[in-house]
Amino acid sequence: MVMIFAHRGYSAKYPENSLLAFNKAVEYGADGFELDIHLTKDEQIVVIHDHTINRTTTGRGKVVEMSFDEIQQFNIKNGLFNVTDEKVPLLIEVLDIVKKHNKLLNIEIKAEPGKIEDKLHELLTRYDIIDQIIISSFNIESLVKMEALDSSYETALLFDRYHTSPWDYKTSHNIKSIHPNAKHITIDHLVELEHNELPARVYTVNKEKDLKTWMSSSVTGIITDEVERAVQLKRTKKIES
């Protein structure tokens, strides 16, 4: 059965990449979460999508040029104007939720390759939940480094446009799965992926008709903002089958 991943938490209704959004994803039955990570100036791994805090918080500045304490001075915004009580969380805070509720976690490395991979590996080793973790990135260097640190990591290469033969990365870089943009992948592509034994999780699928289509396909995961809708459709499909 396909796994439902809450994209940046339950971001359709709650502030993206906030503890509230992740806890709500648990409450509404997601199998796991997708989130984004950056490294602060004082080398803390924080959960935030952009390279700056400008769009999603009340502050301004580049994550890599700010300490965690400096980032904590600002609140997360839900949309353009709505200010919330939420703060940019540390990855360890989300890992606590993952471990407590036995959820899957797709960690997308947004930061430039370098220090963040070692810090991430150190953190995940401490939590002993590697079998619940998927490491994804558009940057293959980060994935190769994670593989070098521990070959048991489930690494997933992100694609915006579908690559003609993504399984090449499986043999050349030991990539274990791919995360293609659902807009640019077809059922024919999935047949090729199955033939080459390369699992796929698609993003970001929100419309009911699209969710139904992908749930009836061979993808192993669907990344969505619309957690309640996706979970309900999955439950209905399970009952029907």
mmCIF file of C-alpha atoms in Angstrom:
data_model
loop_
_atom_site.group_PDB
_atom_site.id
_atom_site.type_symbol
_atom_site.label_atom_id
_atom_site.label_comp_id
_atom_site.label_asym_id
_atom_site.label_seq_id
_atom_site.Cartn_x
_atom_site.Cartn_y
_atom_site.Cartn_z
ATOM 1 C CA MET A 1 0.000 0.000 0.000
ATOM 2 C CA VAL A 2 1.260 3.479 -0.895
ATOM 3 C CA MET A 3 2.596 5.614 1.974
ATOM 4 C CA ILE A 4 1.209 9.117 2.567
ATOM 5 C CA PHE A 5 3.838 11.752 3.401
ATOM 6 C CA ALA A 6 2.711 15.110 4.787
ATOM 7 C CA HIS A 7 4.553 17.736 2.734
ATOM 8 C CA ARG A 8 6.237 20.070 5.229
ATOM 9 C CA GLY A 9 3.757 18.632 7.715
ATOM 10 C CA TYR A 10 0.029 19.181 7.240
ATOM 11 C CA SER A 11 0.839 22.360 5.347
ATOM 12 C CA ALA A 12 -2.530 22.811 3.634
ATOM 13 C CA LYS A 13 -4.029 23.893 6.970
ATOM 14 C CA TYR A 14 -1.113 24.632 9.298
ATOM 15 C CA PRO A 15 2.149 26.610 9.080
ATOM 16 C CA GLU A 16 4.632 24.716 6.913
ATOM 17 C CA ASN A 17 7.553 22.974 8.618
ATOM 18 C CA SER A 18 6.205 23.772 12.089
ATOM 19 C CA LEU A 19 5.819 21.390 15.018
ATOM 20 C CA LEU A 20 2.089 22.102 14.864
ATOM 21 C CA ALA A 21 1.964 20.931 11.239
ATOM 22 C CA PHE A 22 3.870 17.730 12.040
ATOM 23 C CA ASN A 23 1.737 16.921 15.072
ATOM 24 C CA LYS A 24 -1.424 17.523 13.044
ATOM 25 C CA ALA A 25 -0.101 15.165 10.363
ATOM 26 C CA VAL A 26 0.158 12.501 13.069
ATOM 27 C CA GLU A 27 -3.333 13.302 14.327
ATOM 28 C CA TYR A 28 -4.867 12.954 10.856
ATOM 29 C CA GLY A 29 -3.139 9.697 10.020
ATOM 30 C CA ALA A 30 -0.207 10.434 7.705
ATOM 31 C CA ASP A 31 2.302 7.597 7.413
ATOM 32 C CA GLY A 32 5.141 10.072 7.595
ATOM 33 C CA PHE A 33 6.363 13.598 6.961
ATOM 34 C CA GLU A 34 8.499 15.397 4.416
ATOM 35 C CA LEU A 35 10.590 18.324 5.611
ATOM 36 C CA ASP A 36 13.521 20.505 4.585
ATOM 37 C CA ILE A 37 16.732 21.175 6.484
ATOM 38 C CA HIS A 38 19.411 23.852 6.640
ATOM 39 C CA LEU A 39 22.428 24.430 8.867
ATOM 40 C CA THR A 40 22.627 27.584 10.995
ATOM 41 C CA LYS A 41 25.753 29.647 11.663
ATOM 42 C CA ASP A 42 26.226 27.764 14.951
ATOM 43 C CA GLU A 43 25.773 24.444 13.105
ATOM 44 C CA GLN A 44 22.300 23.541 14.312
ATOM 45 C CA ILE A 45 20.057 21.645 11.878
ATOM 46 C CA VAL A 46 16.818 23.582 11.506
ATOM 47 C CA VAL A 47 13.636 22.691 9.649
ATOM 48 C CA ILE A 48 12.913 25.353 7.049
ATOM 49 C CA HIS A 49 12.418 25.270 3.281
ATOM 50 C CA ASP A 50 14.098 28.426 2.028
ATOM 51 C CA HIS A 51 17.693 29.587 2.318
ATOM 52 C CA THR A 52 16.346 32.682 4.082
ATOM 53 C CA ILE A 53 13.764 33.146 6.829
ATOM 54 C CA ASN A 54 12.089 35.995 4.902
ATOM 55 C CA ARG A 55 9.078 34.181 3.419
ATOM 56 C CA THR A 56 8.066 31.937 6.298
ATOM 57 C CA THR A 57 8.858 34.027 9.398
ATOM 58 C CA THR A 58 8.506 37.568 10.698
ATOM 59 C CA GLY A 59 12.260 38.081 10.356
ATOM 60 C CA ARG A 60 14.773 38.525 7.580
ATOM 61 C CA GLY A 61 18.158 36.961 6.925
ATOM 62 C CA LYS A 62 20.004 33.958 5.556
ATOM 63 C CA VAL A 63 19.769 30.828 7.695
ATOM 64 C CA VAL A 64 23.472 30.066 7.294
ATOM 65 C CA GLU A 65 24.374 33.550 8.565
ATOM 66 C CA MET A 66 22.155 33.381 11.682
ATOM 67 C CA SER A 67 22.461 31.451 14.936
ATOM 68 C CA PHE A 68 19.575 29.297 16.087
ATOM 69 C CA ASP A 69 18.891 31.723 18.955
ATOM 70 C CA GLU A 70 18.680 34.603 16.479
ATOM 71 C CA ILE A 71 16.182 32.699 14.333
ATOM 72 C CA GLN A 72 14.128 31.927 17.447
ATOM 73 C CA GLN A 73 13.432 35.628 17.921
ATOM 74 C CA PHE A 74 10.951 35.413 15.047
ATOM 75 C CA ASN A 75 7.626 33.652 14.572
ATOM 76 C CA ILE A 76 6.502 31.471 11.688
ATOM 77 C CA LYS A 77 3.929 33.011 9.356
ATOM 78 C CA ASN A 78 1.024 31.029 7.941
ATOM 79 C CA GLY A 79 0.646 32.598 4.553
ATOM 80 C CA LEU A 80 1.703 36.149 3.770
ATOM 81 C CA PHE A 81 0.269 38.010 6.754
ATOM 82 C CA ASN A 82 -0.912 35.589 9.454
ATOM 83 C CA VAL A 83 1.635 35.443 12.269
ATOM 84 C CA THR A 84 1.530 32.335 14.488
ATOM 85 C CA ASP A 85 3.051 31.370 17.830
ATOM 86 C CA GLU A 86 5.189 28.732 16.099
ATOM 87 C CA LYS A 87 8.976 28.962 15.896
ATOM 88 C CA VAL A 88 11.383 27.411 13.383
ATOM 89 C CA PRO A 89 12.073 23.979 14.930
ATOM 90 C CA LEU A 90 15.247 22.008 15.279
ATOM 91 C CA LEU A 91 15.321 18.698 13.434
ATOM 92 C CA ILE A 92 15.730 16.895 16.760
ATOM 93 C CA GLU A 93 12.281 18.139 17.796
ATOM 94 C CA VAL A 94 10.715 16.469 14.763
ATOM 95 C CA LEU A 95 12.776 13.321 15.295
ATOM 96 C CA ASP A 96 11.215 13.090 18.752
ATOM 97 C CA ILE A 97 7.759 13.058 17.127
ATOM 98 C CA VAL A 98 8.869 10.482 14.549
ATOM 99 C CA LYS A 99 10.255 8.163 17.193
ATOM 100 C CA LYS A 100 7.309 8.573 19.568
ATOM 101 C CA HIS A 101 4.686 7.816 16.904
ATOM 102 C CA ASN A 102 6.753 5.412 14.768
ATOM 103 C CA LYS A 103 6.407 7.489 11.597
ATOM 104 C CA LEU A 104 8.454 7.661 8.418
ATOM 105 C CA LEU A 105 10.483 10.789 7.757
ATOM 106 C CA ASN A 106 11.662 12.143 4.420
ATOM 107 C CA ILE A 107 14.461 14.625 5.090
ATOM 108 C CA GLU A 108 15.240 16.856 2.129
ATOM 109 C CA ILE A 109 18.700 18.399 2.325
ATOM 110 C CA LYS A 110 18.365 21.977 1.078
ATOM 111 C CA ALA A 111 21.717 23.282 2.328
ATOM 112 C CA GLU A 112 24.819 23.222 0.170
ATOM 113 C CA PRO A 113 26.841 19.995 0.454
ATOM 114 C CA GLY A 114 29.493 20.143 3.143
ATOM 115 C CA LYS A 115 29.030 20.074 6.893
ATOM 116 C CA ILE A 116 25.329 19.281 7.069
ATOM 117 C CA GLU A 117 25.661 15.625 6.045
ATOM 118 C CA ASP A 118 28.039 14.785 8.909
ATOM 119 C CA LYS A 119 25.813 16.607 11.390
ATOM 120 C CA LEU A 120 22.736 14.820 10.071
ATOM 121 C CA HIS A 121 24.376 11.405 10.230
ATOM 122 C CA GLU A 122 25.516 12.042 13.800
ATOM 123 C CA LEU A 123 21.980 13.014 14.804
ATOM 124 C CA LEU A 124 20.248 10.082 13.106
ATOM 125 C CA THR A 125 22.731 7.603 14.547
ATOM 126 C CA ARG A 126 21.947 8.896 18.013
ATOM 127 C CA TYR A 127 18.213 8.362 17.464
ATOM 128 C CA ASP A 128 18.648 4.867 16.004
ATOM 129 C CA ILE A 129 15.794 5.248 13.507
ATOM 130 C CA ILE A 130 17.669 4.947 10.204
ATOM 131 C CA ASP A 131 15.131 2.389 8.954
ATOM 132 C CA GLN A 132 12.410 5.073 9.241
ATOM 133 C CA ILE A 133 14.392 7.703 7.350
ATOM 134 C CA ILE A 134 14.547 8.687 3.683
ATOM 135 C CA ILE A 135 17.225 11.207 2.689
ATOM 136 C CA SER A 136 16.333 13.181 -0.435
ATOM 137 C CA SER A 137 17.955 16.023 -2.337
ATOM 138 C CA PHE A 138 18.216 17.605 -5.773
ATOM 139 C CA ASN A 139 21.962 17.660 -5.130
ATOM 140 C CA ILE A 140 23.474 14.244 -5.739
ATOM 141 C CA GLU A 141 26.655 15.214 -3.848
ATOM 142 C CA SER A 142 24.731 15.265 -0.574
ATOM 143 C CA LEU A 143 23.239 11.839 -1.262
ATOM 144 C CA VAL A 144 26.606 10.352 -2.188
ATOM 145 C CA LYS A 145 28.069 11.693 1.046
ATOM 146 C CA MET A 146 25.223 10.212 3.109
ATOM 147 C CA GLU A 147 25.764 6.879 1.341
ATOM 148 C CA ALA A 148 29.461 7.049 2.209
ATOM 149 C CA LEU A 149 28.623 7.669 5.868
ATOM 150 C CA ASP A 150 26.196 4.731 6.004
ATOM 151 C CA SER A 151 25.202 2.680 2.974
ATOM 152 C CA SER A 152 21.971 1.594 4.682
ATOM 153 C CA TYR A 153 20.398 5.038 4.196
ATOM 154 C CA GLU A 154 17.405 5.135 1.861
ATOM 155 C CA THR A 155 18.595 7.854 -0.522
ATOM 156 C CA ALA A 156 16.223 9.469 -3.009
ATOM 157 C CA LEU A 157 17.193 11.766 -5.861
ATOM 158 C CA LEU A 158 14.697 14.549 -6.512
ATOM 159 C CA PHE A 159 13.714 15.487 -10.061
ATOM 160 C CA ASP A 160 11.616 18.420 -11.205
ATOM 161 C CA ARG A 161 11.639 17.195 -14.808
ATOM 162 C CA TYR A 162 11.699 13.446 -15.355
ATOM 163 C CA HIS A 163 15.143 12.082 -16.197
ATOM 164 C CA THR A 164 15.164 9.740 -19.184
ATOM 165 C CA SER A 165 17.001 6.962 -17.327
ATOM 166 C CA PRO A 166 17.113 7.705 -13.578
ATOM 167 C CA TRP A 167 18.117 4.115 -12.821
ATOM 168 C CA ASP A 168 21.581 5.046 -14.072
ATOM 169 C CA TYR A 169 22.056 6.784 -10.715
ATOM 170 C CA LYS A 170 21.277 3.510 -8.991
ATOM 171 C CA THR A 171 24.298 1.836 -10.545
ATOM 172 C CA SER A 172 26.625 4.849 -10.639
ATOM 173 C CA HIS A 173 25.853 6.395 -7.231
ATOM 174 C CA ASN A 174 23.904 3.706 -5.341
ATOM 175 C CA ILE A 175 20.783 5.892 -5.240
ATOM 176 C CA LYS A 176 17.955 3.727 -3.910
ATOM 177 C CA SER A 177 14.847 5.609 -5.063
ATOM 178 C CA ILE A 178 13.648 8.748 -6.838
ATOM 179 C CA HIS A 179 11.204 11.533 -6.001
ATOM 180 C CA PRO A 180 9.888 12.944 -9.292
ATOM 181 C CA ASN A 181 7.494 15.844 -9.731
ATOM 182 C CA ALA A 182 4.117 14.188 -10.328
ATOM 183 C CA LYS A 183 3.402 16.646 -13.151
ATOM 184 C CA HIS A 184 6.247 15.238 -15.227
ATOM 185 C CA ILE A 185 5.998 11.483 -14.768
ATOM 186 C CA THR A 186 3.662 9.045 -16.509
ATOM 187 C CA ILE A 187 2.473 5.502 -15.968
ATOM 188 C CA ASP A 188 4.825 4.448 -18.790
ATOM 189 C CA HIS A 189 7.703 5.897 -16.786
ATOM 190 C CA LEU A 190 6.594 3.829 -13.794
ATOM 191 C CA VAL A 191 6.723 0.658 -15.879
ATOM 192 C CA GLU A 192 10.344 1.484 -16.738
ATOM 193 C CA LEU A 193 11.133 2.186 -13.081
ATOM 194 C CA GLU A 194 9.586 -1.113 -11.992
ATOM 195 C CA HIS A 195 11.594 -2.955 -14.633
ATOM 196 C CA ASN A 196 14.755 -1.380 -13.243
ATOM 197 C CA GLU A 197 13.660 -1.949 -9.616
ATOM 198 C CA LEU A 198 13.788 1.736 -8.696
ATOM 199 C CA PRO A 199 11.016 2.845 -6.283
ATOM 200 C CA ALA A 200 9.353 6.245 -6.766
ATOM 201 C CA ARG A 201 7.574 8.646 -4.436
ATOM 202 C CA VAL A 202 5.800 11.487 -6.228
ATOM 203 C CA TYR A 203 5.341 15.115 -5.167
ATOM 204 C CA THR A 204 3.260 17.270 -4.614
ATOM 205 C CA VAL A 205 -0.125 15.618 -5.200
ATOM 206 C CA ASN A 206 -3.184 17.433 -3.818
ATOM 207 C CA LYS A 207 -6.221 17.052 -6.091
ATOM 208 C CA GLU A 208 -8.555 14.136 -5.393
ATOM 209 C CA LYS A 209 -8.435 12.780 -8.950
ATOM 210 C CA ASP A 210 -4.631 12.862 -8.947
ATOM 211 C CA LEU A 211 -4.410 11.217 -5.538
ATOM 212 C CA LYS A 212 -6.678 8.419 -6.775
ATOM 213 C CA THR A 213 -4.560 7.955 -9.897
ATOM 214 C CA TRP A 214 -1.305 7.633 -7.996
ATOM 215 C CA MET A 215 -2.825 5.411 -5.331
ATOM 216 C CA SER A 216 -3.749 2.976 -8.081
ATOM 217 C CA SER A 217 -0.216 3.013 -9.477
ATOM 218 C CA SER A 218 3.045 1.363 -8.440
ATOM 219 C CA VAL A 219 4.511 4.380 -6.620
ATOM 220 C CA THR A 220 5.588 3.625 -3.061
ATOM 221 C CA GLY A 221 4.797 7.060 -1.677
ATOM 222 C CA ILE A 222 2.737 10.193 -2.269
ATOM 223 C CA ILE A 223 3.898 13.533 -0.879
ATOM 224 C CA THR A 224 0.928 15.841 -0.284
ATOM 225 C CA ASP A 225 -0.188 19.040 1.441
ATOM 226 C CA GLU A 226 -3.735 17.652 1.748
ATOM 227 C CA VAL A 227 -3.245 15.072 4.486
ATOM 228 C CA GLU A 228 -6.888 14.463 5.459
ATOM 229 C CA ARG A 229 -7.975 14.054 1.846
ATOM 230 C CA ALA A 230 -5.152 11.644 1.020
ATOM 231 C CA VAL A 231 -5.544 9.550 4.164
ATOM 232 C CA GLN A 232 -9.306 9.236 3.678
ATOM 233 C CA LEU A 233 -8.867 8.150 0.057
ATOM 234 C CA LYS A 234 -6.276 5.591 1.107
ATOM 235 C CA ARG A 235 -8.593 4.199 3.784
ATOM 236 C CA THR A 236 -11.480 4.008 1.316
ATOM 237 C CA LYS A 237 -9.300 2.207 -1.223
ATOM 238 C CA LYS A 238 -8.170 -0.261 1.450
ATOM 239 C CA ILE A 239 -11.782 -1.064 2.385
ATOM 240 C CA GLU A 240 -12.755 -1.519 -1.278
ATOM 241 C CA SER A 241 -9.858 -3.875 -1.934
#
